[in-house]
mmCIF file of C-alpha atoms in Angstrom:
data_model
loop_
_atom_site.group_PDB
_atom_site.id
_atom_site.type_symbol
_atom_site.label_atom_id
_atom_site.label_comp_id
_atom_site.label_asym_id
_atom_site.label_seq_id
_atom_site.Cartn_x
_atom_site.Cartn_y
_atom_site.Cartn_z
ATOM 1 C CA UNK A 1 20.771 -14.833 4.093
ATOM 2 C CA UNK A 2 21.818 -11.546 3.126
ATOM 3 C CA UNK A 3 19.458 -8.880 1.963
ATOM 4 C CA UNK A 4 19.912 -5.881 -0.117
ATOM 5 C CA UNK A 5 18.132 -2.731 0.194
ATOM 6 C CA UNK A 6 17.956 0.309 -2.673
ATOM 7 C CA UNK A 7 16.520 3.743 -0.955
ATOM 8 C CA UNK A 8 17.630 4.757 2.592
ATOM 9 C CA UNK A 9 14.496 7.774 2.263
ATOM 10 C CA UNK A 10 11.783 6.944 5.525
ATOM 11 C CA UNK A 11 10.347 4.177 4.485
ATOM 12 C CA UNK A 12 13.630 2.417 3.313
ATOM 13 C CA UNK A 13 15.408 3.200 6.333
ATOM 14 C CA UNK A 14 12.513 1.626 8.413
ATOM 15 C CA UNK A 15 12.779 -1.439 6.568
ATOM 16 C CA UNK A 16 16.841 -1.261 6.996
ATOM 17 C CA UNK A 17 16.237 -1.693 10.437
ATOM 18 C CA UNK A 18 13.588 -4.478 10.256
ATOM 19 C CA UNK A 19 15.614 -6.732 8.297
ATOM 20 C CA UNK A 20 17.975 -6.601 10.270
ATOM 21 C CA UNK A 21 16.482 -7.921 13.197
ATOM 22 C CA UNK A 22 14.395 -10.923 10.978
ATOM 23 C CA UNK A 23 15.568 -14.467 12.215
ATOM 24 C CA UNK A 24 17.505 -15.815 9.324
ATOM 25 C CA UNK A 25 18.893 -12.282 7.909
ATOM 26 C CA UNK A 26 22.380 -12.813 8.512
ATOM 27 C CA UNK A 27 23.333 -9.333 6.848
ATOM 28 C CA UNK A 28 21.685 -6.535 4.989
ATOM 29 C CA UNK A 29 23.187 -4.089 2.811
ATOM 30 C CA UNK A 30 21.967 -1.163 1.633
ATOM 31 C CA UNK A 31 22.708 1.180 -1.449
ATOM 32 C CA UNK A 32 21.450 5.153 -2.587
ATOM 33 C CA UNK A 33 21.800 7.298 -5.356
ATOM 34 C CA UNK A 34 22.989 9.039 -2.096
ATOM 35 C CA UNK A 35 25.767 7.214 -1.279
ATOM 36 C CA UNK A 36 26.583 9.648 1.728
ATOM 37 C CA UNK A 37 22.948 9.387 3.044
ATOM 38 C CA UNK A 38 23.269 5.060 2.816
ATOM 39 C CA UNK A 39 27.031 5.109 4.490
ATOM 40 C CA UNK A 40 25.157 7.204 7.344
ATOM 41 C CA UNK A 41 21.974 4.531 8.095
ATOM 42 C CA UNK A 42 24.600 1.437 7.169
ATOM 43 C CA UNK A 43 26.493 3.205 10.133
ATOM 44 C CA UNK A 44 23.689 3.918 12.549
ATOM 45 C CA UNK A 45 22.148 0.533 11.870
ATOM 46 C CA UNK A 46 25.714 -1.239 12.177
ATOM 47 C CA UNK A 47 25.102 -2.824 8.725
ATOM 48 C CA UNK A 48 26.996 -2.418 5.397
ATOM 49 C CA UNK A 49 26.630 0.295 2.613
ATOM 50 C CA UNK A 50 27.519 -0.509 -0.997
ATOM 51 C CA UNK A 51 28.694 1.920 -3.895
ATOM 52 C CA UNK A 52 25.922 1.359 -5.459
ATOM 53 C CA UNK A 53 22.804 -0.557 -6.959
ATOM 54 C CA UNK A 54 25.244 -2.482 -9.231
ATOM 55 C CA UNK A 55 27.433 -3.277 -6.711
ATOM 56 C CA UNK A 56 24.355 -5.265 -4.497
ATOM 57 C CA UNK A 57 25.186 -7.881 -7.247
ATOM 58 C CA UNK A 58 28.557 -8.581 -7.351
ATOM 59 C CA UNK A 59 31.014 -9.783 -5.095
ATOM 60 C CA UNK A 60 28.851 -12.401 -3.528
ATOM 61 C CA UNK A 61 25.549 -10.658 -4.329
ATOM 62 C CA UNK A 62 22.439 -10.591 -2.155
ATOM 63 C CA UNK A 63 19.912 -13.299 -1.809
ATOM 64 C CA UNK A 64 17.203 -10.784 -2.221
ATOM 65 C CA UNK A 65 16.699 -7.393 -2.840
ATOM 66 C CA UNK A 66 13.588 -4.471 -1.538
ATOM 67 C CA UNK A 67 13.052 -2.016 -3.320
ATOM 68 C CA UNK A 68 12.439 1.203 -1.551
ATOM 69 C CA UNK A 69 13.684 3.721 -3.609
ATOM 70 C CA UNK A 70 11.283 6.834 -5.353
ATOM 71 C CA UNK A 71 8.855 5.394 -7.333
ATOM 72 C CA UNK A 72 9.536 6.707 -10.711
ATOM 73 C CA UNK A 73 12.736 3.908 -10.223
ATOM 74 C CA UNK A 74 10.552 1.360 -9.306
ATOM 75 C CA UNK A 75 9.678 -0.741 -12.550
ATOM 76 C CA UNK A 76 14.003 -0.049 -13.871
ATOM 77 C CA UNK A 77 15.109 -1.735 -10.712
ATOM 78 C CA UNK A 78 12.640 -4.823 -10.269
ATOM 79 C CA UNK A 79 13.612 -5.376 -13.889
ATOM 80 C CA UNK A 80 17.059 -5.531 -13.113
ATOM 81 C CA UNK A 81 16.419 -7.589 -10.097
ATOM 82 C CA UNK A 82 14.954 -10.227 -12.260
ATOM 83 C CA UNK A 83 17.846 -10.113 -14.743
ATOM 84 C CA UNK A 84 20.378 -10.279 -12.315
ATOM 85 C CA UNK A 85 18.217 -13.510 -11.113
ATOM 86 C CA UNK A 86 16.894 -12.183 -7.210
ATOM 87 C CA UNK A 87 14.067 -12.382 -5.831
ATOM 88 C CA UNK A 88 12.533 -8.605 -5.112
ATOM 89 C CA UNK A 89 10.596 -7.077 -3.218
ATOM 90 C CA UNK A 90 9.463 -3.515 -4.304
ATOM 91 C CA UNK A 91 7.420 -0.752 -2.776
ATOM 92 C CA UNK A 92 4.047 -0.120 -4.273
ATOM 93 C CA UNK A 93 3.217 1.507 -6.928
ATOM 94 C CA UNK A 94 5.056 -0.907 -9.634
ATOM 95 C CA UNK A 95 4.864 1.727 -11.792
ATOM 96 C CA UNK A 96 3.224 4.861 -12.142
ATOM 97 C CA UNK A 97 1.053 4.062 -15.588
ATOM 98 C CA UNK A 98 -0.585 0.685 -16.689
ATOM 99 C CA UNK A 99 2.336 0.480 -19.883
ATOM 100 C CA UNK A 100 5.336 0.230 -16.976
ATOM 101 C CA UNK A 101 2.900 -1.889 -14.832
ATOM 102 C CA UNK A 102 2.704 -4.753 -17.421
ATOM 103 C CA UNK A 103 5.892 -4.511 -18.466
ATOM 104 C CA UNK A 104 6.715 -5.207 -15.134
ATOM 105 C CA UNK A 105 3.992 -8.003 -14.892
ATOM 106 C CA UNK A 106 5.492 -9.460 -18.126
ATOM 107 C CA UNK A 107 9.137 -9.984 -16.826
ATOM 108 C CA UNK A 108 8.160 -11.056 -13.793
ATOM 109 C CA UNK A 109 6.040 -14.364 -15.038
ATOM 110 C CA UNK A 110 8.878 -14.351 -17.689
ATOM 111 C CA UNK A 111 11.625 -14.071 -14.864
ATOM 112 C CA UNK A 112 13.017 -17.404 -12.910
ATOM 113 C CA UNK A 113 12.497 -15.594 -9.862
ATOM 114 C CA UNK A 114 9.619 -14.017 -7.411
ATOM 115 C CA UNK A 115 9.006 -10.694 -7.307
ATOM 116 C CA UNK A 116 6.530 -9.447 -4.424
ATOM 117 C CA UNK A 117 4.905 -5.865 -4.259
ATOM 118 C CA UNK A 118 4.536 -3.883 -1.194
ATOM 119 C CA UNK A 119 0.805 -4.095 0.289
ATOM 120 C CA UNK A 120 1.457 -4.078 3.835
ATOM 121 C CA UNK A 121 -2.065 -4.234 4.697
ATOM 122 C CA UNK A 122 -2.648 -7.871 3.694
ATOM 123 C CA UNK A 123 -0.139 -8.587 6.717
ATOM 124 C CA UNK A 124 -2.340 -6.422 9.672
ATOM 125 C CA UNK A 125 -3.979 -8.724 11.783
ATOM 126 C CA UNK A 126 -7.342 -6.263 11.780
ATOM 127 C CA UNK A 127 -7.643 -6.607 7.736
ATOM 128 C CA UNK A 128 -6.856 -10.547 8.049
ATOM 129 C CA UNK A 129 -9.488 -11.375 10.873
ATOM 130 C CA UNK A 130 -11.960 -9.388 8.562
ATOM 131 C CA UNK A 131 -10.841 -11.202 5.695
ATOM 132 C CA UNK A 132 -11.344 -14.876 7.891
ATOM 133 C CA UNK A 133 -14.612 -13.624 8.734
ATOM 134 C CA UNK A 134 -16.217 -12.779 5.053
ATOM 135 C CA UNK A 135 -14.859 -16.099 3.664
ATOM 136 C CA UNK A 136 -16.399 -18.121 6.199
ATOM 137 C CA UNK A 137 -19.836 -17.043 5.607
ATOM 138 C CA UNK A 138 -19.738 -15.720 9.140
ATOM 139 C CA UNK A 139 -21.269 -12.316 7.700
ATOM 140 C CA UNK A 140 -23.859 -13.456 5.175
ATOM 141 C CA UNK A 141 -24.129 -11.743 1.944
ATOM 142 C CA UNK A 142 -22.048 -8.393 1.981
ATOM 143 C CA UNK A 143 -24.030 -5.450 1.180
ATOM 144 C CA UNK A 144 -21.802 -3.160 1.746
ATOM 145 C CA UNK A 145 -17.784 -1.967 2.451
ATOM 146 C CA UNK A 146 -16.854 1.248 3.773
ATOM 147 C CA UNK A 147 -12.984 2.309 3.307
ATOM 148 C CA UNK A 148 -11.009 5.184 4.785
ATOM 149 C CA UNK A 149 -7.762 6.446 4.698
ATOM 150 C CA UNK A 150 -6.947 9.779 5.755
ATOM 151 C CA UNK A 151 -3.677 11.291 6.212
ATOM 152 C CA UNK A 152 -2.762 13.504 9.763
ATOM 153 C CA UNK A 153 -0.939 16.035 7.074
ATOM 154 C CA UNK A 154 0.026 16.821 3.956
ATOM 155 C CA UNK A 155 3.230 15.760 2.213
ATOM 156 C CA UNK A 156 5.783 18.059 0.958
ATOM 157 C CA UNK A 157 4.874 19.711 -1.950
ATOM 158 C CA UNK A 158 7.922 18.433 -3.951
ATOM 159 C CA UNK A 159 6.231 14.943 -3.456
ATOM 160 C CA UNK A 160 2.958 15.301 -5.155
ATOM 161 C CA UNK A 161 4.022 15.620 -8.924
ATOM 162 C CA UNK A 162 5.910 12.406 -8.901
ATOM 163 C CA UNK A 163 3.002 10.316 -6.685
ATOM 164 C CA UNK A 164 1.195 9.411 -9.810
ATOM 165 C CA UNK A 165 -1.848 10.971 -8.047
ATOM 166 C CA UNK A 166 -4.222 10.430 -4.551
ATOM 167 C CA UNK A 167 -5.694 7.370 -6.398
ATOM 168 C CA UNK A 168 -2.473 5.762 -7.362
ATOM 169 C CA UNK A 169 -0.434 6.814 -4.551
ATOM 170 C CA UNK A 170 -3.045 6.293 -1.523
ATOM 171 C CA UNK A 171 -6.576 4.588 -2.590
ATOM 172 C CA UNK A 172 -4.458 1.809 -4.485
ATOM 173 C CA UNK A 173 -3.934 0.477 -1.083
ATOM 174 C CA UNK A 174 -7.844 0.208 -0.644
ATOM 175 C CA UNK A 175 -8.402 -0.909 -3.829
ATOM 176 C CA UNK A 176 -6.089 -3.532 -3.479
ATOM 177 C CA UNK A 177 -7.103 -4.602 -0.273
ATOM 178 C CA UNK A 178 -11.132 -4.790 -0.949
ATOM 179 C CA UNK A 179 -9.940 -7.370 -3.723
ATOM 180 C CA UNK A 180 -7.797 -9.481 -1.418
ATOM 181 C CA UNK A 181 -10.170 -9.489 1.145
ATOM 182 C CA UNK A 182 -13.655 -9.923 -0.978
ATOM 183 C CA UNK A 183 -12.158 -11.922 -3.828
ATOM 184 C CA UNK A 184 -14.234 -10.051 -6.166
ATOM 185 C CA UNK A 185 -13.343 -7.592 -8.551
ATOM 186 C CA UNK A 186 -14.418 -4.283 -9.226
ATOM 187 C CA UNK A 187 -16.552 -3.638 -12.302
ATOM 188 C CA UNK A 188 -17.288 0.249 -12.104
ATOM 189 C CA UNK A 189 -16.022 2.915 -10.205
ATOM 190 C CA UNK A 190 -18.173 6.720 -9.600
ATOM 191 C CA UNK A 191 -15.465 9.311 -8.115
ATOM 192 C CA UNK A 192 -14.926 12.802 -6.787
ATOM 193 C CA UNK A 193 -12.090 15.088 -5.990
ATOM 194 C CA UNK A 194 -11.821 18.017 -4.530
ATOM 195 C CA UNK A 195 -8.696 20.901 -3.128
ATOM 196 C CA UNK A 196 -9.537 22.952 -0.145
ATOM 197 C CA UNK A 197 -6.195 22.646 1.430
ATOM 198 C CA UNK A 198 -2.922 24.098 -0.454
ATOM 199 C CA UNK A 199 -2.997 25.300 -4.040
ATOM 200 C CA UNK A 200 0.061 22.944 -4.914
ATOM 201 C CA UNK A 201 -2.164 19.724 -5.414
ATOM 202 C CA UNK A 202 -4.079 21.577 -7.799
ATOM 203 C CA UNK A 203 -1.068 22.790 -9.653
ATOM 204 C CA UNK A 204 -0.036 19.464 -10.415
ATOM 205 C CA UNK A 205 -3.183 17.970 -11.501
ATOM 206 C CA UNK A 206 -4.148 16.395 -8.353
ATOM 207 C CA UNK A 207 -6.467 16.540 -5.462
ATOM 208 C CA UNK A 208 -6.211 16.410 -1.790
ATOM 209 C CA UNK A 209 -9.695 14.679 -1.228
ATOM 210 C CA UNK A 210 -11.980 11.993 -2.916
ATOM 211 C CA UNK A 211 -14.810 9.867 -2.745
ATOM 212 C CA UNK A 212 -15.055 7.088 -4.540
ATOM 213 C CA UNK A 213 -18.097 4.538 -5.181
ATOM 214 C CA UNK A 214 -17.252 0.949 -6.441
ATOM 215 C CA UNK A 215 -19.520 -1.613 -7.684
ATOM 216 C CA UNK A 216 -18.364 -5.509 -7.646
ATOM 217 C CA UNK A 217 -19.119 -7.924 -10.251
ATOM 218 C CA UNK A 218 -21.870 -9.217 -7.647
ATOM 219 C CA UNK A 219 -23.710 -6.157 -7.286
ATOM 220 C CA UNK A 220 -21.982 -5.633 -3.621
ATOM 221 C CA UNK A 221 -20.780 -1.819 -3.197
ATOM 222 C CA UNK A 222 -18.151 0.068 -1.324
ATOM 223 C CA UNK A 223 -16.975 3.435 -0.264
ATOM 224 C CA UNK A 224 -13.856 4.380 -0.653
ATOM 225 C CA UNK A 225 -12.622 7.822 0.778
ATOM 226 C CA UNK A 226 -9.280 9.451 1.417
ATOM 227 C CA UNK A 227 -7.831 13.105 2.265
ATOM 228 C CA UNK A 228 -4.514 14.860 3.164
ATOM 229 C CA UNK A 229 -5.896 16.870 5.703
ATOM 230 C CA UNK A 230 -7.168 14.951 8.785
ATOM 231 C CA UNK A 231 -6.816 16.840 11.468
ATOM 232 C CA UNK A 232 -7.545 14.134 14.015
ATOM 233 C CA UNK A 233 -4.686 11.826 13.350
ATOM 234 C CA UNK A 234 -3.848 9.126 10.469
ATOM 235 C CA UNK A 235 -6.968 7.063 10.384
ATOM 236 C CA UNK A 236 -7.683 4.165 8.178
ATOM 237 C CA UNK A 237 -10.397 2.202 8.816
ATOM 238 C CA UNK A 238 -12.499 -0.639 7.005
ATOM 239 C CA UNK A 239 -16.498 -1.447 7.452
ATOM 240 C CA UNK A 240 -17.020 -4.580 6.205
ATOM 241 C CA UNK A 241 -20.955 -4.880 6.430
ATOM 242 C CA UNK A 242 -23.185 -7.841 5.746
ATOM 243 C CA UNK A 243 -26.301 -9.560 5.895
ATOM 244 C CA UNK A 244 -25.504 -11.593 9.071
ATOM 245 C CA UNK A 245 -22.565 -9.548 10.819
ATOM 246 C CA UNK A 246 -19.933 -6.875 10.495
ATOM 247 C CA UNK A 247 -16.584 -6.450 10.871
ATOM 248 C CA UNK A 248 -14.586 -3.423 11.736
ATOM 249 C CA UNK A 249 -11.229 -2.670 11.208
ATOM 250 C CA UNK A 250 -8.831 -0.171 12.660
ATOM 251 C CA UNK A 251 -11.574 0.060 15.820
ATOM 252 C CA UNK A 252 -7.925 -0.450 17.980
ATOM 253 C CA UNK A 253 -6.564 2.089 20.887
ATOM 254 C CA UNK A 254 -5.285 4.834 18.624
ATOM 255 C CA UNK A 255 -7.768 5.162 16.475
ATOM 256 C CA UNK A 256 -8.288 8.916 15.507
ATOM 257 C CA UNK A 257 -12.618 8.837 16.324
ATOM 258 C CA UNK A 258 -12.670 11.662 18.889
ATOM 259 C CA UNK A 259 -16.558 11.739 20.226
ATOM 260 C CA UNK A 260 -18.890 14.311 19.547
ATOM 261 C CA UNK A 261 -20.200 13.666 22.674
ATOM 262 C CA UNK A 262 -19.036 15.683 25.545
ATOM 263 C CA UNK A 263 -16.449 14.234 27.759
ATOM 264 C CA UNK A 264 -17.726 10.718 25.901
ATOM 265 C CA UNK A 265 -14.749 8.350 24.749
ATOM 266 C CA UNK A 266 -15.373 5.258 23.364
ATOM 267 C CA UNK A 267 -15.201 1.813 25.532
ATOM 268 C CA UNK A 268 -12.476 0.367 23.876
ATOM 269 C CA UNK A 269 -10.254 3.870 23.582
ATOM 270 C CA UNK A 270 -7.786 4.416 26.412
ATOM 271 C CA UNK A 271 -5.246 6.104 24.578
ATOM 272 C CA UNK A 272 -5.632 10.076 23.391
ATOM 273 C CA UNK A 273 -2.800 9.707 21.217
ATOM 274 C CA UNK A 274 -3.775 8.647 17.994
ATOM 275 C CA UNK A 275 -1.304 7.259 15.093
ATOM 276 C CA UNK A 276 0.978 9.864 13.601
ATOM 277 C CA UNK A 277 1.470 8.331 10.317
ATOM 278 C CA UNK A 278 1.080 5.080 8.441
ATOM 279 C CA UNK A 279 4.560 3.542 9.492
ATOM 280 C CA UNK A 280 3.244 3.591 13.468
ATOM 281 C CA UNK A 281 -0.561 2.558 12.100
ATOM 282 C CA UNK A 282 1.290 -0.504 9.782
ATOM 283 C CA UNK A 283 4.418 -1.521 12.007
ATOM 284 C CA UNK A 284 3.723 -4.786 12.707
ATOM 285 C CA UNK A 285 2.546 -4.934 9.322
ATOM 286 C CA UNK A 286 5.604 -3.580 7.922
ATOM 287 C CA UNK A 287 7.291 -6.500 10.147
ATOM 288 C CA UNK A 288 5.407 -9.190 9.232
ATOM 289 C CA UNK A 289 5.964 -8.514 5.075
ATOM 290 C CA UNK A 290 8.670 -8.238 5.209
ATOM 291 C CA UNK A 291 9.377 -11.465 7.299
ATOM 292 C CA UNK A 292 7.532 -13.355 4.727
ATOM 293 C CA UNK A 293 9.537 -11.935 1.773
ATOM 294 C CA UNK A 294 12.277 -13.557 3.428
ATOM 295 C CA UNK A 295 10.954 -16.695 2.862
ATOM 296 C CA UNK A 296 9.718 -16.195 -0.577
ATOM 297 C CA UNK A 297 13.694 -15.183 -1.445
ATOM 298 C CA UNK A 298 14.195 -18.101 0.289
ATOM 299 C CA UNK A 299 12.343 -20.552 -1.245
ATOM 300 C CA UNK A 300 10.302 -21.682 1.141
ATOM 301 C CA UNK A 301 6.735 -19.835 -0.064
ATOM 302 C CA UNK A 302 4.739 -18.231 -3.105
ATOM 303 C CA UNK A 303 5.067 -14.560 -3.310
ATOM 304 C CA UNK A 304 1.834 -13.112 -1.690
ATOM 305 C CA UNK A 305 1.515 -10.513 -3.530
ATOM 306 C CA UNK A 306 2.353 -10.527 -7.209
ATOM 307 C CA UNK A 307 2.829 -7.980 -10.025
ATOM 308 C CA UNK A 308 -0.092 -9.219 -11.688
ATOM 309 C CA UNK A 309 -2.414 -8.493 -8.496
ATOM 310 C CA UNK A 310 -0.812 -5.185 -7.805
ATOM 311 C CA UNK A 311 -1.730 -4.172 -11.849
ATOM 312 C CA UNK A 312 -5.226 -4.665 -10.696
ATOM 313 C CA UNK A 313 -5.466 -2.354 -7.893
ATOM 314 C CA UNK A 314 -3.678 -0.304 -10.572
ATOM 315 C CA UNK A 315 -6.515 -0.690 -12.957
ATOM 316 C CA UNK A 316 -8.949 0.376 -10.465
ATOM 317 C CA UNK A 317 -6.881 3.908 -9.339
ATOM 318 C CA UNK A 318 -7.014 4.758 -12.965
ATOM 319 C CA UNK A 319 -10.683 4.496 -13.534
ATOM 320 C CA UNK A 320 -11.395 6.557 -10.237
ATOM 321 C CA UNK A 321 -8.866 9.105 -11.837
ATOM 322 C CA UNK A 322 -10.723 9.067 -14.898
ATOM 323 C CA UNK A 323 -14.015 9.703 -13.153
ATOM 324 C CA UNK A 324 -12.757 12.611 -11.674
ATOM 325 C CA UNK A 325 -11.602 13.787 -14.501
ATOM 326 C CA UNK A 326 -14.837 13.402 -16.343
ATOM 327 C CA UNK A 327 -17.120 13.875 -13.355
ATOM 328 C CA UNK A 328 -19.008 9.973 -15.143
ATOM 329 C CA UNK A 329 -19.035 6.873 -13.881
ATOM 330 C CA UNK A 330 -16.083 4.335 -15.573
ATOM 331 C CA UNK A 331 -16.429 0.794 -16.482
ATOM 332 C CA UNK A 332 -13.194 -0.507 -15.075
ATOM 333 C CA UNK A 333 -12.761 -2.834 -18.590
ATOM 334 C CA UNK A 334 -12.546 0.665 -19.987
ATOM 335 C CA UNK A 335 -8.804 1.381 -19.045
ATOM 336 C CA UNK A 336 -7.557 -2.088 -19.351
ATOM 337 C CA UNK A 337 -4.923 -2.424 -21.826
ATOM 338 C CA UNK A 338 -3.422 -5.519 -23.594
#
C-alpha cells in the first residue's frame, strides 16, 4: 500500500515515521504547503516528498491519505480526499464550527469511501480496559466520571487563535471519549473558564483553564477539567466510578501525581519522569490508529471513528463554550443544527 501524508508540522512528522514502519505500508509520501520543510522529513525518514497535495493523486495516487495539516485545512482536504475517491484519515477537529463539521459529515456518508477522524484515545489500552469493564456490568451503575487533561505548558501564542478554543481543541478529546466509552450521550453541560497564566489566551477569546460538569441522558454525571499550565507534567487521567467498582485510567509509571506526602511515592510509581507531552502519553496510541486506518483504506474494516461521531464530541465543546460564555447551564439540543 502506499500512503500519503499532508502536514510535515509535529504531529505529521510523527505519523510520517509510523507509517512507515506499519506491516503492509509499502511506501508513504508526504506533501506541505512547505515543500522545503516535506523534502527535509521525506529525506530524514528515507521516504518520498511530492510537489504538492494535488500531486498525492496523480501518477499512481495513494491508497490512502492522513491528514495532518493545520486545522483550519482540515474539512477542504477530507473533501477532496473523498472526491478524488481515498480513503482519509484526518486529525481532529473536522472542522472548527458545527456548519464545516456537517458539511464534512454530509460528504462523507455521500462519499464511496471511509473517512476516519483522529481520536487516538479510543486506541490506549488504559481507556479500552475501562471501556471492557463498564460494558460488562463489572462496575454496576456508574455514578460518576472524572476527566482530566492538563497540559505540562502552554502552546505558542500564534497557536491559540486558530485552535477553535480549549473546548474544541483539548476537552473534545474527553468529550468524545466519555461517549465511546459510556455509550451515552450528553444532555447538558455547566462550565467555567478562567486566565491566570499569559494575557494572550484572553486576547483571543479563550481561556487557559475550565471545569466542566456534564449530565448524561441517564442522570450519570462527569467532570471534565483541563488547563495549559500543569506544572507537574502532561497528565490525563479518567475516573470511571460506579456502584460495584472503579476503574482508573492513566494510574501507569509516568503519571504526573507527585505525593503530598513527604518522601511518599505511590506503589505503582517507579519512574520520576513524568510524560512531556501528549505524543509520549499517546504513542502506542498514535501506533495503533493509525495501524487500523490502514486497514480501513484497505478494505478490510469499518472506520472506527466516523465524521458523524466526531460532530458529536463537537456538539458537546460548543455547549461548554457557550456556558462559559454565559456563565448558565446549556442543553446540548440547544446548539445542534440541521
Amino acid at each position: 500500500m502506499k500512503i500519503g501524508l499532508i502536514g510535515t508540522g509535529r504531529i505529521g512528522a510523527f505519523h510520517a515515521e509510523t507509517l512507515r514502519d506499519i506491516p503492509g505500508v509499502d511506501s508513504v509520501v508526504v506533501a506541505d504547503v512547505d515543500t522545503g520543510r516535506a523534502r527535509t522529513l521525506a529525506d530524514e525518514l528515507g521516504i518520498e516528498a511530492a510537489a504538492g497535495v494535488d500531486e498525492l493523486y496523480t501518477g499512481g495516487g495513494v491508497d490512502g491519505v492522513v491528514i495532518a495539516a493545520a486545522t483550519s485545512a482540515h474539512a477542504g482536504l477530507i473533501h477532496q480526499g473523498i472526491d478524488a475517491g481515498v480513503p482519509v484519515f484526518c486529525e481532529k477537529p473536522v472542522a472548527l464550527d458545527i456548519p464545516g463539521t456537517l458539511g464534512v459529515v454530509e460528504r462523507a456518508r455521500s462519499g464511496s469511501v471511509p473517512v476516519q477522524i483522529g481520536f487516538q484515545r479510543r486506541f490506549d489500552q488504559g481507556y479500552r480496559a475501562a471501556r471492557e469493564a463498564l460494558r460488562s456490568g463489572e462496575l454496576g451503575w456508574i455514578h460518576t466520571l472524572r476527566a482530566v487533561t492538563g497540559d505540562a505548558t502552554p502552546p505558542p501564542a500564534a497557536y491559540i487563535p486558530t485552535s477553535g478554543g480549549l473546548f474544541r481543541d483539548c476537552g473534545i478529546h474527553d468529550f468524545d471519549i466519555l461517549r465511546w466509552l459510556t455509550g451515552r450521550e450528553v444532555v447538558s453541560v455547566h462550565a467555567f473558564g478562567a486566565n491566570r497564566g499569559e494575557s494572550f489566551f484572553r486576547e483571543a477569546g479563550d481561556v487557559d483553564t475550565y471545569a466542566a460538569i456534564l449530565r448524561f441522558d441517564d442522570d450519570m454525571l462527569a467532570t471534565v477539567t483541563a488547563t495549559r499550565y500543569n506544572g507537574a507534567g502532561h497528565d490525563v487521567r479518567l475516573e470511571v466510578c460506579g456502584s460495584a467498582g472503579a476503574r482508573f485510567v492513566g494510574l501507569d509509571d509516568r503519571a504526573a501525581m507527585p505525593s503530598a506526602e513527604a518522601g511518599e511515592r505511590l506503589s505503582w510509581q517507579r519512574s520520576t519522569t513524568p510524560y512531556a507531552n501528549f505524543l509520549e502519553r499517546f504513542h502506542d496510541a498514535y501506533a495503533a490508529e493509525l495501524s487500523a486506518f490502514v486497514e480501513v483504506a484497505a478494505g478490510r474494516a469499518d472506520s472506527p471513528c466516523t465524521p458523524a461521531e466526531a460532530l458529536e464530541a463537537l456538539y458537546i465543546a460548543e455547549a461548554c463554550e457557550r456556558s462559559r460564555r454565559t456563565g448558565a447551564p446549556v442543553d446540548v439540543a440547544a446548539v445542534r443544527t440541521r
